[in-house]
Structure formats: C-alpha cells, structure tokens
C-alpha cells in the first residue's frame, strides 16, 4: 500500500521505520534502532551532498541499512537480508522508480563488503556506517582492519584528526579435520523437531521459531499450510548451514521450494537418484515433483534414512496438512532429486546484485 499524504519520501520511510520501532518489545531496543538508523541516515545524506550524489536516496538507504536486524533480531547477512526485507516495503509505497529502488537496495546490499569498492552510491552507505560506528564509540572500540583504511580516508576528506584502535588480525585455524558434520547435524535436528508434531499456528512456539526469519507481519498466515521449505531453512540454520533469506537474484526466498532447487543447481549440490552412483543419505534434502499438486517441485523434506524401496524423511507441513512428522515415503514416487550440501560450504556472492523491483 502506498504511503499517503504530503510527506516527503524520506518522511514516508521514517514513518515506516517508526512503525517498526513501535513493534519492538523493549525501550532500549527502540532507542538503539533509532540512534543507529537515523544516525547512519544523516551521515549518508551529508556524504552524498559532499560527493554530488542523491542525498534523499542516501538518507533512505541509511534508514533501511539494518532494517532486517531490528525487525527480526537476527544479525546474519545484514546487507542481503536488509535489502530483501526492505525491497517489498519500498516497492509497495509506489513512490520510487525502478531505478531509484535499485540504487537503494544495492547500497544496502553491499554495505558489509567494505574491503572492496563498488559504485559511488554504494560507497556512501559503507562510509556512513563506518563513520557512525566511529563517532558513536568515540574511538573506544577497536575497528576491524577492513574499516581502518576506509575510516582514515573519510576523516581526511572531512579534515578531522582522530585516533582509533585497530582490532588484531585473527587467523582462521580451522582445518578439514575439525569441520563439523553439518549434514549429520541437519538430520539430527530435523528428526527431533519433526517428531514433535509442530502445528502451523501462531500459538505454537516451535512454529513461531520457524517463521522468525521472514520479516513480514502477516508471515504466519502467508506460510500457513505451505511451510515445508521454511522448516528446511530453519533446520539448516540450526545445523550451521547459513544462507540469507534469499540468494541474490534468486527466483524467490528460501521459504519456497523453488529457491532451494535453484540454489542447489547453482552450487552443484543437486543430484538425481542413481546419478553417478548417487544414493540418498541421511542429511540430504529431498525435493518432490508433483507430489501434492500439478506444480513442479511442490514439496521438500530432509532425508533421515534410505533403503531400496523407501526413504525415511523429516518434514514440516506433511502433505500440506499443517503439522510436522517423521515417516516413510516411496523412494520411486514423485521425487525430483536431492540436495547434498558440502560440509565446508560457506555462503559467498561476488556478482552484481539485481533486485526485483516489480514483484
């Protein structure tokens, strides 16, 4: 729904942010959100003016830079998740052109990649975040090495002399010998959860946990009767398989089966039963084909075991009946294929983010 009245576009977005703040359950959280988002917004507007960029759009991008975190309390992938969470919000106001939307979302999306240089507008938001962090902590909190060079340049442009402490470099000592078996964890977690007969209603705390990643206020109703993929996403996160709520430029969010299929094919994790001696194993993800409808890839679950005829699966929303379950399915019936995620997989994206501005 478009914002009404005579407010400027910045004021319209501020109203949306205020509505989000009112929904926070603690005064300190409300204050934290206001200080951070309005602070970054103000600095972004100032930097845009200095650099001959659009200060209005910079202010709006700053207001939304950590929208996902303050909406959900989840701090993973601040850029990709906030860009995706803000995307329908800004689109549905009806007051921004597709080009303006793209500029805003890209600035939000790339905010955490501060060791690389993107376009001038994206760099404004990165610099505003670093500058706000520095001023708010008054130089008392060490800065990560990726931000030090950036901060030095910003302060030099502003002719400000200041001192700060740099965080020590932390070397990754992880080796393949101590990598967690995430697929085993995925199977264990999904089996335990699905066995609890979770009901897809807001009164069920376990269902609320599954829905907490999706920022829309009507998410319980949106997912009702169709939360099989959201269940898989939740189990993956609990097992340490971390993905943003939507893979950049993906067809949909990971609350939809199509997103899992697209991502698995992109990463080389998708297999057909019998392909190159592939056999389903515990911890794989199964994608069904026209199991419950005439639609392709219409259901998803997690494999717990496999024999010649059947697979044992953990599913949220069994057969779209709105409850979780552990049970057996025919291995040869309505199965499109399987996803097997490498234990050492870590989300990466170094392409060009092209947000959808029309759907």
Short mmCIF file of C-alpha atoms in Angstrom, two decimals:
data_model
loop_
_atom_site.label_atom_id
_atom_site.label_comp_id
_atom_site.label_asym_id
_atom_site.label_seq_id
_atom_site.Cartn_x
_atom_site.Cartn_y
_atom_site.Cartn_z
CA UNK A 1 0.00 0.00 0.00
CA UNK A 2 1.39 3.40 -0.98
CA UNK A 3 2.08 5.98 1.72
CA UNK A 4 -0.45 8.81 1.61
CA UNK A 5 -0.31 12.50 2.44
CA UNK A 6 2.06 15.34 1.71
CA UNK A 7 5.14 13.91 3.41
CA UNK A 8 8.43 13.89 1.59
CA UNK A 9 9.70 10.48 0.55
CA UNK A 10 12.24 10.48 3.38
CA UNK A 11 9.47 11.26 5.86
CA UNK A 12 7.37 8.43 4.43
CA UNK A 13 10.19 5.96 5.05
CA UNK A 14 10.75 7.40 8.52
CA UNK A 15 7.11 6.67 9.29
CA UNK A 16 7.65 3.06 8.23
CA UNK A 17 10.72 2.86 10.46
CA UNK A 18 8.77 4.38 13.35
CA UNK A 19 6.08 1.73 12.92
CA UNK A 20 8.77 -0.93 13.09
CA UNK A 21 10.22 0.69 16.23
CA UNK A 22 6.85 0.74 17.93
CA UNK A 23 6.64 -3.03 17.45
CA UNK A 24 9.89 -3.60 19.36
CA UNK A 25 9.25 -5.03 22.80
CA UNK A 26 11.85 -3.12 24.81
CA UNK A 27 12.59 0.59 25.21
CA UNK A 28 16.34 0.08 24.85
CA UNK A 29 15.80 -1.75 21.55
CA UNK A 30 13.68 1.13 20.29
CA UNK A 31 16.36 3.62 21.30
CA UNK A 32 19.12 1.52 19.72
CA UNK A 33 17.22 1.26 16.44
CA UNK A 34 16.50 5.00 16.34
CA UNK A 35 20.07 6.03 17.16
CA UNK A 36 21.63 3.67 14.64
CA UNK A 37 19.28 4.06 11.67
CA UNK A 38 18.75 7.81 11.97
CA UNK A 39 22.46 8.32 12.62
CA UNK A 40 23.58 6.42 9.53
CA UNK A 41 20.85 8.13 7.51
CA UNK A 42 22.03 11.61 8.48
CA UNK A 43 25.68 10.85 7.77
CA UNK A 44 24.80 9.22 4.44
CA UNK A 45 22.84 12.32 3.41
CA UNK A 46 25.78 14.54 4.33
CA UNK A 47 28.30 12.42 2.44
CA UNK A 48 26.04 12.34 -0.61
CA UNK A 49 25.87 16.13 -0.64
CA UNK A 50 29.66 16.34 -0.42
CA UNK A 51 30.11 13.89 -3.29
CA UNK A 52 27.42 15.18 -5.62
CA UNK A 53 25.14 12.18 -5.19
CA UNK A 54 21.42 11.97 -4.41
CA UNK A 55 21.15 12.85 -0.71
CA UNK A 56 17.48 11.88 -0.49
CA UNK A 57 18.10 8.32 -1.66
CA UNK A 58 21.22 8.10 0.50
CA UNK A 59 19.19 9.12 3.55
CA UNK A 60 16.58 6.47 2.76
CA UNK A 61 19.17 3.73 2.24
CA UNK A 62 20.71 4.69 5.58
CA UNK A 63 17.35 4.42 7.31
CA UNK A 64 16.94 0.88 5.99
CA UNK A 65 20.54 -0.38 6.25
CA UNK A 66 19.86 -2.65 9.25
CA UNK A 67 16.12 -2.96 8.86
CA UNK A 68 16.17 -6.77 8.92
CA UNK A 69 18.07 -6.91 12.22
CA UNK A 70 15.75 -4.54 14.02
CA UNK A 71 12.72 -6.27 12.54
CA UNK A 72 13.76 -9.84 13.41
CA UNK A 73 16.64 -9.63 15.89
CA UNK A 74 18.80 -11.73 13.53
CA UNK A 75 22.14 -10.14 12.64
CA UNK A 76 23.38 -12.54 9.94
CA UNK A 77 23.91 -11.15 6.42
CA UNK A 78 22.88 -7.56 7.27
CA UNK A 79 23.27 -6.36 3.70
CA UNK A 80 21.50 -9.10 1.72
CA UNK A 81 18.79 -9.64 4.32
CA UNK A 82 18.03 -5.96 4.87
CA UNK A 83 17.95 -5.32 1.13
CA UNK A 84 15.49 -8.19 0.67
CA UNK A 85 13.37 -7.19 3.68
CA UNK A 86 13.19 -3.56 2.53
CA UNK A 87 12.51 -4.45 -1.10
CA UNK A 88 8.74 -5.09 -0.88
CA UNK A 89 8.42 -2.30 1.67
CA UNK A 90 9.84 0.34 -0.69
CA UNK A 91 8.29 -1.19 -3.81
CA UNK A 92 4.79 -1.11 -2.34
CA UNK A 93 4.95 2.59 -1.42
CA UNK A 94 4.60 3.29 -5.13
CA UNK A 95 6.70 6.46 -4.86
CA UNK A 96 10.06 5.24 -6.20
CA UNK A 97 11.05 4.45 -9.76
CA UNK A 98 12.63 1.06 -10.51
CA UNK A 99 15.98 2.83 -10.96
CA UNK A 100 15.70 4.53 -7.58
CA UNK A 101 14.72 1.27 -5.91
CA UNK A 102 17.72 -0.47 -7.43
CA UNK A 103 20.06 2.25 -6.17
CA UNK A 104 18.66 1.99 -2.63
CA UNK A 105 18.73 -1.80 -2.47
CA UNK A 106 22.24 -2.11 -3.90
CA UNK A 107 23.57 0.40 -1.38
CA UNK A 108 22.03 -1.67 1.43
CA UNK A 109 23.11 -5.00 -0.08
CA UNK A 110 26.83 -4.19 -0.42
CA UNK A 111 27.21 -2.45 2.97
CA UNK A 112 29.28 -5.24 4.55
CA UNK A 113 31.75 -5.68 1.68
CA UNK A 114 33.91 -2.82 2.88
CA UNK A 115 37.25 -4.21 1.70
CA UNK A 116 36.12 -3.68 -1.92
CA UNK A 117 34.97 -0.64 -3.86
CA UNK A 118 31.61 -0.59 -5.61
CA UNK A 119 29.75 2.34 -7.15
CA UNK A 120 29.84 5.83 -5.61
CA UNK A 121 26.36 5.47 -4.11
CA UNK A 122 27.14 2.10 -2.50
CA UNK A 123 30.34 3.55 -1.06
CA UNK A 124 28.37 6.33 0.66
CA UNK A 125 26.42 3.85 2.79
CA UNK A 126 29.54 1.88 3.68
CA UNK A 127 31.30 5.09 4.73
CA UNK A 128 28.28 6.31 6.69
CA UNK A 129 28.14 3.05 8.65
CA UNK A 130 31.86 3.17 9.46
CA UNK A 131 31.71 6.85 10.39
CA UNK A 132 28.66 6.39 12.61
CA UNK A 133 30.30 3.46 14.37
CA UNK A 134 33.42 5.53 14.99
CA UNK A 135 31.62 8.61 16.32
CA UNK A 136 29.23 6.63 18.46
CA UNK A 137 32.01 4.65 20.11
CA UNK A 138 34.21 7.78 20.28
CA UNK A 139 37.22 5.75 19.19
CA UNK A 140 36.98 3.48 22.26
CA UNK A 141 36.02 0.29 20.44
CA UNK A 142 38.61 -1.27 18.12
CA UNK A 143 37.82 -1.18 14.41
CA UNK A 144 38.18 -4.20 12.15
CA UNK A 145 41.15 -3.93 9.75
CA UNK A 146 38.81 -3.70 6.75
CA UNK A 147 37.39 -0.45 8.15
CA UNK A 148 40.60 1.28 9.21
CA UNK A 149 41.75 2.31 5.74
CA UNK A 150 38.23 3.44 4.89
CA UNK A 151 37.90 5.49 8.07
CA UNK A 152 41.27 7.14 7.54
CA UNK A 153 40.20 8.27 4.09
CA UNK A 154 36.81 9.54 5.28
CA UNK A 155 38.26 11.55 8.16
CA UNK A 156 40.89 13.00 5.86
CA UNK A 157 38.15 14.16 3.47
CA UNK A 158 36.37 15.77 6.42
CA UNK A 159 39.65 17.28 7.71
CA UNK A 160 39.13 15.57 11.06
CA UNK A 161 42.07 14.41 13.12
CA UNK A 162 41.35 11.44 15.38
CA UNK A 163 42.86 8.34 16.90
CA UNK A 164 41.43 4.85 17.00
CA UNK A 165 42.43 1.33 17.92
CA UNK A 166 42.61 -1.43 15.33
CA UNK A 167 41.38 -4.93 16.01
CA UNK A 168 44.16 -7.55 15.85
CA UNK A 169 44.17 -9.83 12.86
CA UNK A 170 42.53 -13.18 13.57
CA UNK A 171 43.86 -16.07 11.54
CA UNK A 172 41.49 -18.88 10.58
CA UNK A 173 42.95 -22.01 12.11
CA UNK A 174 40.09 -24.26 11.08
CA UNK A 175 41.18 -27.36 9.21
CA UNK A 176 39.28 -30.03 7.41
CA UNK A 177 40.00 -32.37 10.30
CA UNK A 178 37.76 -30.46 12.72
CA UNK A 179 34.99 -29.42 10.35
CA UNK A 180 31.56 -30.19 11.77
CA UNK A 181 29.46 -32.81 10.05
CA UNK A 182 26.67 -30.37 9.23
CA UNK A 183 24.64 -32.90 7.30
CA UNK A 184 24.56 -35.18 10.32
CA UNK A 185 23.51 -32.25 12.47
CA UNK A 186 20.87 -31.29 9.93
CA UNK A 187 19.39 -34.79 10.08
CA UNK A 188 19.53 -34.95 13.88
CA UNK A 189 17.91 -31.54 14.32
CA UNK A 190 15.19 -32.11 11.73
CA UNK A 191 14.36 -35.53 13.15
CA UNK A 192 13.98 -34.14 16.65
CA UNK A 193 11.87 -31.18 15.54
CA UNK A 194 9.63 -33.04 13.09
CA UNK A 195 8.95 -35.70 15.72
CA UNK A 196 7.41 -33.05 17.98
CA UNK A 197 4.28 -32.74 15.81
CA UNK A 198 4.68 -29.00 15.34
CA UNK A 199 1.41 -27.35 14.35
CA UNK A 200 1.48 -24.46 11.87
CA UNK A 201 -0.37 -21.95 14.01
CA UNK A 202 0.99 -18.83 15.78
CA UNK A 203 0.12 -20.28 19.19
CA UNK A 204 2.76 -22.98 18.67
CA UNK A 205 6.08 -21.53 19.83
CA UNK A 206 8.02 -24.00 17.68
CA UNK A 207 6.18 -22.77 14.58
CA UNK A 208 6.98 -19.18 15.52
CA UNK A 209 10.66 -20.15 15.63
CA UNK A 210 10.41 -21.50 12.08
CA UNK A 211 8.74 -18.29 10.90
CA UNK A 212 11.04 -15.82 12.68
CA UNK A 213 13.38 -15.35 9.69
CA UNK A 214 10.69 -13.83 7.48
CA UNK A 215 10.09 -10.17 8.40
CA UNK A 216 6.53 -9.58 7.20
CA UNK A 217 3.92 -9.09 9.92
CA UNK A 218 1.48 -11.50 8.22
CA UNK A 219 4.03 -14.29 7.79
CA UNK A 220 2.07 -16.83 9.89
CA UNK A 221 -0.84 -16.58 7.51
CA UNK A 222 1.38 -16.46 4.42
CA UNK A 223 3.14 -19.70 5.35
CA UNK A 224 0.09 -21.47 6.75
CA UNK A 225 -0.18 -24.81 5.00
CA UNK A 226 2.99 -24.20 2.97
CA UNK A 227 5.92 -24.09 5.38
CA UNK A 228 7.84 -27.19 4.28
CA UNK A 229 10.70 -25.10 2.82
CA UNK A 230 10.72 -22.73 5.80
CA UNK A 231 11.17 -25.81 8.02
CA UNK A 232 14.19 -26.88 5.96
CA UNK A 233 15.67 -23.37 6.17
CA UNK A 234 15.26 -23.31 9.94
CA UNK A 235 16.87 -26.75 10.36
CA UNK A 236 19.78 -25.74 8.11
CA UNK A 237 20.45 -22.64 10.18
CA UNK A 238 20.31 -24.62 13.40
CA UNK A 239 22.87 -27.01 11.88
CA UNK A 240 25.23 -24.15 10.95
CA UNK A 241 24.34 -24.06 7.24
CA UNK A 242 23.82 -20.31 6.95
CA UNK A 243 22.17 -18.64 3.99
CA UNK A 244 20.49 -15.24 3.57
CA UNK A 245 16.70 -15.35 3.35
CA UNK A 246 17.01 -15.06 -0.43
CA UNK A 247 20.01 -15.93 -2.57
CA UNK A 248 20.92 -12.79 -4.57
CA UNK A 249 18.96 -12.58 -7.82
CA UNK A 250 17.17 -15.80 -6.90
CA UNK A 251 13.64 -16.63 -8.02
CA UNK A 252 12.21 -16.42 -4.50
CA UNK A 253 13.11 -16.67 -0.83
CA UNK A 254 14.22 -19.90 0.83
CA UNK A 255 10.70 -20.19 2.26
CA UNK A 256 9.87 -21.56 -1.20
CA UNK A 257 10.98 -24.90 -2.65
CA UNK A 258 11.98 -23.28 -5.94
CA UNK A 259 14.69 -21.29 -4.16
CA UNK A 260 16.30 -24.48 -2.82
CA UNK A 261 16.25 -26.13 -6.24
CA UNK A 262 17.70 -23.09 -7.99
CA UNK A 263 20.43 -22.62 -5.37
CA UNK A 264 21.38 -26.31 -5.35
CA UNK A 265 21.77 -26.40 -9.12
CA UNK A 266 23.81 -23.19 -8.99
CA UNK A 267 26.20 -24.63 -6.41
CA UNK A 268 26.40 -28.13 -7.88
CA UNK A 269 24.65 -29.68 -4.87
CA UNK A 270 21.70 -31.14 -6.78
CA UNK A 271 21.64 -34.85 -7.67
CA UNK A 272 19.29 -37.36 -9.21
CA UNK A 273 18.86 -40.78 -7.61
CA UNK A 274 21.30 -43.10 -9.38
CA UNK A 275 23.27 -40.26 -10.99
CA UNK A 276 26.98 -41.15 -10.92
CA UNK A 277 26.22 -43.80 -8.29
CA UNK A 278 24.48 -41.22 -6.11
CA UNK A 279 22.33 -42.76 -3.39
CA UNK A 280 20.33 -40.67 -0.89
CA UNK A 281 21.93 -40.49 2.55
CA UNK A 282 20.99 -39.17 5.97
CA UNK A 283 21.25 -35.40 5.95
CA UNK A 284 20.38 -34.93 2.26
CA UNK A 285 17.40 -32.78 1.30
CA UNK A 286 14.71 -34.31 -0.93
CA UNK A 287 12.69 -32.31 -3.47
CA UNK A 288 9.44 -33.85 -4.63
CA UNK A 289 7.89 -33.45 -8.05
CA UNK A 290 4.10 -33.05 -8.37
CA UNK A 291 3.61 -34.93 -5.12
CA UNK A 292 0.71 -32.86 -3.84
CA UNK A 293 -0.31 -30.83 -6.89
CA UNK A 294 0.22 -30.40 -10.61
CA UNK A 295 3.05 -27.98 -9.90
CA UNK A 296 6.72 -28.88 -10.27
CA UNK A 297 8.94 -29.14 -7.15
CA UNK A 298 5.93 -28.73 -4.88
CA UNK A 299 7.30 -30.17 -1.61
CA UNK A 300 10.56 -30.66 0.30
CA UNK A 301 11.91 -32.63 3.27
CA UNK A 302 15.09 -33.91 4.92
CA UNK A 303 16.31 -37.49 4.48
CA UNK A 304 16.89 -39.49 7.68
CA UNK A 305 17.48 -42.89 6.10
CA UNK A 306 17.23 -44.84 2.86
CA UNK A 307 16.71 -48.41 1.72
CA UNK A 308 15.96 -49.96 -1.68
CA UNK A 309 12.29 -49.00 -1.64
CA UNK A 310 11.77 -46.14 0.80
CA UNK A 311 13.29 -43.05 2.35
CA UNK A 312 12.72 -42.01 5.93
CA UNK A 313 12.06 -38.26 5.99
CA UNK A 314 11.53 -35.39 8.39
CA UNK A 315 9.05 -32.86 7.08
CA UNK A 316 7.39 -29.72 8.28
CA UNK A 317 3.86 -29.41 7.00
CA UNK A 318 3.41 -33.05 5.97
CA UNK A 319 1.29 -33.26 2.82
CA UNK A 320 0.25 -29.62 3.34
CA UNK A 321 -1.76 -30.69 6.39
CA UNK A 322 -0.03 -28.11 8.63
CA UNK A 323 1.87 -30.40 11.00
CA UNK A 324 5.37 -31.85 11.15
CA UNK A 325 6.13 -35.55 11.04
CA UNK A 326 8.78 -38.26 10.61
CA UNK A 327 7.61 -41.03 8.28
CA UNK A 328 8.49 -43.08 5.19
CA UNK A 329 7.91 -42.29 1.52
CA UNK A 330 8.25 -44.39 -1.62
CA UNK A 331 11.74 -43.76 -2.99
CA UNK A 332 10.49 -44.16 -6.60
CA UNK A 333 7.39 -41.97 -6.37
CA UNK A 334 7.22 -38.25 -7.23
CA UNK A 335 10.83 -37.43 -6.32
CA UNK A 336 12.63 -34.90 -8.49
CA UNK A 337 16.04 -35.18 -6.84
CA UNK A 338 18.18 -34.47 -3.83
CA UNK A 339 20.40 -31.76 -2.38
CA UNK A 340 23.65 -32.75 -0.69
CA UNK A 341 25.37 -29.75 0.88
CA UNK A 342 29.14 -29.82 1.33
CA UNK A 343 30.13 -29.69 4.98
CA UNK A 344 32.57 -26.87 4.29
CA UNK A 345 30.10 -24.74 2.32
CA UNK A 346 30.03 -21.04 3.19
CA UNK A 347 27.78 -18.50 1.52
CA UNK A 348 29.58 -16.30 -0.98
CA UNK A 349 28.37 -13.89 -3.63
CA UNK A 350 30.65 -11.73 -5.74
CA UNK A 351 28.35 -10.97 -8.65
CA UNK A 352 26.17 -7.99 -9.49
CA UNK A 353 23.07 -7.74 -7.34
CA UNK A 354 19.96 -7.05 -9.44
CA UNK A 355 17.00 -6.68 -7.10
CA UNK A 356 13.49 -7.27 -8.37
CA UNK A 357 11.51 -4.05 -8.25
CA UNK A 358 8.19 -5.28 -9.65
CA UNK A 359 7.38 -8.48 -7.76
#
